[in-house]
Steps between C-alpha positions, in 0.01 A plus 500: 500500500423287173394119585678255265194406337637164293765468716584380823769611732622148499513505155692834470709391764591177271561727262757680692679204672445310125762758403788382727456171269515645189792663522783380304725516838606203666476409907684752698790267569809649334647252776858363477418165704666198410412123545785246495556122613783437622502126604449276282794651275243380212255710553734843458434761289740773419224712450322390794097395446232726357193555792267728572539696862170578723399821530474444883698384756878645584795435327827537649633790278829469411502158686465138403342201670726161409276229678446073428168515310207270627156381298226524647306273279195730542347825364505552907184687454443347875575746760598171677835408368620139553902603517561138541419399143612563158849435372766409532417253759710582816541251790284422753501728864417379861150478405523243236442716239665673201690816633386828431622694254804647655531847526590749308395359185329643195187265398374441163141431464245501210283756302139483515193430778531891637671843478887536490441718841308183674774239375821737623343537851421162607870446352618797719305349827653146383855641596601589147773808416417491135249361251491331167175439353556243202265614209252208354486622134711498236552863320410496119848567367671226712427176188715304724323528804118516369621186282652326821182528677255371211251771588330801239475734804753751520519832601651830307657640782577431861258628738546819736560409835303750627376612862146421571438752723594313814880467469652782719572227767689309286861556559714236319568527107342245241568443122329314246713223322397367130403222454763327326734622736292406815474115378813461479582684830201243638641198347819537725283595804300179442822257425622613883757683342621860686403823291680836652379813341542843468251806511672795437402885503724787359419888484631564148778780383616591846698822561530711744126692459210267515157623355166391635205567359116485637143360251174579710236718500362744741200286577748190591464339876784256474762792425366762769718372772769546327444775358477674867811354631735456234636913495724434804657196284499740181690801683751244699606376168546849374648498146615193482156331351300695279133459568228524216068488569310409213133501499304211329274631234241305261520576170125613423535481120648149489224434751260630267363738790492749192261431205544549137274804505751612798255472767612390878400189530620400795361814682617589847790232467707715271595896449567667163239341308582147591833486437647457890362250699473350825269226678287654713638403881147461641311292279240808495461722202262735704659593776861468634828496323485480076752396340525860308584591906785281486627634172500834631727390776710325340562784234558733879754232578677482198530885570578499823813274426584685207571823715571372801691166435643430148770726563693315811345170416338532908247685532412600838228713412325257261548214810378772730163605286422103498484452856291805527290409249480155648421672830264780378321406198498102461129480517212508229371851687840666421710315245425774252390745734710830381500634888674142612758501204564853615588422855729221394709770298506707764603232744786359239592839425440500160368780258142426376543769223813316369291170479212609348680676218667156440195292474362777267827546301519154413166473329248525778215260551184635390551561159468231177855484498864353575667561851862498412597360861217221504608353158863489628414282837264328225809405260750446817253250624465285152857521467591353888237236448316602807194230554528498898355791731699573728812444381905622586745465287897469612762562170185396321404217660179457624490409886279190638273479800375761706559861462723576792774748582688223612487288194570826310771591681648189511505465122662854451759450750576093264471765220802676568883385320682320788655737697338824424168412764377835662614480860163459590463156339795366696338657824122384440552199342496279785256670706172326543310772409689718231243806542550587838872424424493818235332700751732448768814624302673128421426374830278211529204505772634300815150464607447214267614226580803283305550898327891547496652831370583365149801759504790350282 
């Protein structure tokens, strides 16, 4: 195999990921959340406030959370919260001290001192159903507030609220307020004056289909569960939600994995001549999984769905291959092994001759040129705005916090007109665990405790 010489594999690998960045596509949020005050009456907006919304934690889809806002007065960076600070000031308990903050309440707190994640969890251990973290710099195009504050520093944009890698135990949502907005939010908070507010979350244009759409890659961990138990979900739903895997691929010539004199740069990372790309999952360019590996699977994916999916929008055979893939062939001795990717067909019943026809028809992956299939996932990608891996999207918008069939199926069942719910959603819906629900035919699992039939 050829070394990188010049290169490193973390410098390829910046390459690759430097892509995502360079992109003219926003943050996957397409999200129709909405941020109003509603006490004082001052403080309205028709149009509610502007904000930014975490890319972790879990939003109520097609709920609300209406709460009396508390301020923390801290960046609560602290994993030990004092609840019986901040503003406004409350009256004192049996203890001689000010009360806590009463519960359920959504607490506003400040930017800076540690990750979004950190901040949102000692808020969610503090009690807290919803978070506002007040930003601390003016943007560049708001004169008023950057003159207001006396200060040169602004910023261009607001920042991302993203996930640092540690926020699939968060559960409650969080925005990010401006600045402007949060002072004045702050200054009522601080006067002892009550602030109600309102975080809202709607699935947009709903009828009676919803559509729901997958972004990972073969390679992912986060996704795999999910990926193994979401086809009894998929199938239960039947035609009523149209279901659409897309597989994540780095564009090699934007990532200049393919030099001027046409040459692979990038090596083993990429197929056709450094145009496809993927990181390679093992951090080991000499043995393991490449990323040209991961190509190749995603291109059998793409297939796979293609044949055995697009059609009725479910897919059991494309479900069924994943899980025996999953099962079979999830390890660096067999992820590309042709005998393991055969089994997997056999085992998901689906026709190895049709599939490799398709990933041959559509360009191929040896040769120094275009795979029709690749540069459409390529183009869907840039146009969806897709930053975050894994991510699910629900009538377009992308879902928050972990990557679980019951978050999923929760937001297609909210996704739905009023009215036209699948039977199943009314059945499951109140069922502790919404899986085993599915499985059982509508009938929650009386072994769990609290579990009630959810039958309406």
């Amino acid at each position: 195999m050829p070394r990188f010489g010049a290169f490193s594999l973390h410098t390829v690998t910046a390459l690759l990921v430097g892509a995502i960045g360079g992109s003219e596509a926003g943050t996957p949020d397409n999200v129709s959340s909405r941020l109003q005050v509603h006490v004082p009456q001052s403080l309205f907006k028709s149009d509610g406030y502007e904000h930014r919304e975490a890319l972790f934690g879990v939003p109520p889809y097609g709920g609300s959370i209406a709460q009396n806002v508390y301020y923390a007065d801290s960046d609560l960076c602290d994993p030990t919260v004092d609840t019986r600070k901040g503003y406004p000031i409350r009256a004192k308990d049996d203890t001689g001290k000010m009360a806590s903050w009463p519960t359920p309440y959504i607490l506003m707190l400040d930017r800076g001192g540690c990750s979004f994640v950190q901040k949102v969890r000692n808020a969610q251990k503090s009690g807290a159903a919803g978070v506002l973290i007040a930003d601390n710099t003016c943007l560049c195009s708001d004169a008023d507030c950057v003159s207001a504050n006396g200060e040169d520093v602004c910023q261009t944009a607001e920042p991302i609220m993203a996930d640092d890698g540690s926020g699939s135990d968060i559960s409650i949502p969080s925005f990010l307020m401006f600045k402007k907005d949060a002072d004045s939010v702050k200054a009522e908070l601080r006067a002892n004056h009550p602030v109600q507010i309102e975080m809202t979350w709607a699935l947009p244009s709903p009828d009676d289909r919803v559509e729901y759409d997958l972004w990972t890659v073969p390679s992912d961990l986060v996704s795999r569960d999910f990926q193994k138990n979401f086809k009894e979900v998929a199938v239960a739903l039947g035609d009523r939600a149209y279901f659409t895997p897309h597989q994540y691929i780095y564009d090699g010539v934007k990532s200049h994995c393919q030099g001027a004199d046409g040459e692979n740069m990038c090596f083993n990372l990429c197929t056709n001549n450094g145009r496809y790309c993927a990181t390679d999952p093992d951090n080991d360019l000499d043995h393991g999984i490449s990323g040209a590996d991961v190509v190749k699977e995603s291109l059998r994916r793409i297939c796979i769905w293609k044949h055995y999916g697009e059609s009725d929008g479910i897919g059991k055979e494309w479900w069924d291959y994943i899980a025996e893939f999953l099962h079979r062939c999830d390890t660096p001795d067999y992820f590309a092994n042709d005998d393991c990717i055969k089994d997997a067909f056999k085992h998901s019943k689906i026709d190895a001759g049709t599939i490799d026809r398709c990933m041959n028809d559509s360009g191929g992956l040896t040769a120094d040129a275009p795979n029709a299939f690749l540069d459409l996932e390529m183009a869907a990608q840039t146009r969806r705005g897709v930053v975050v891996l894994p991510t699910a999207f629900v009538n377009t918008v992308a879902l928050r916090g972990a990557l679980t069939v019951s978050t999923v199926f929760s937001a297609i069942c909210a996704g739905f007109l009023d009215g036209t719910e699948p039977q199943i959603c009314a059945q499951c819906a109140k069922c502790s665990d919404e899986l085993s629900c599915i499985k059982n035919k509508g009938k929650c699992n009386s072994a769990i405790k609290g579990d009630s039939s959810g039958k309406v």
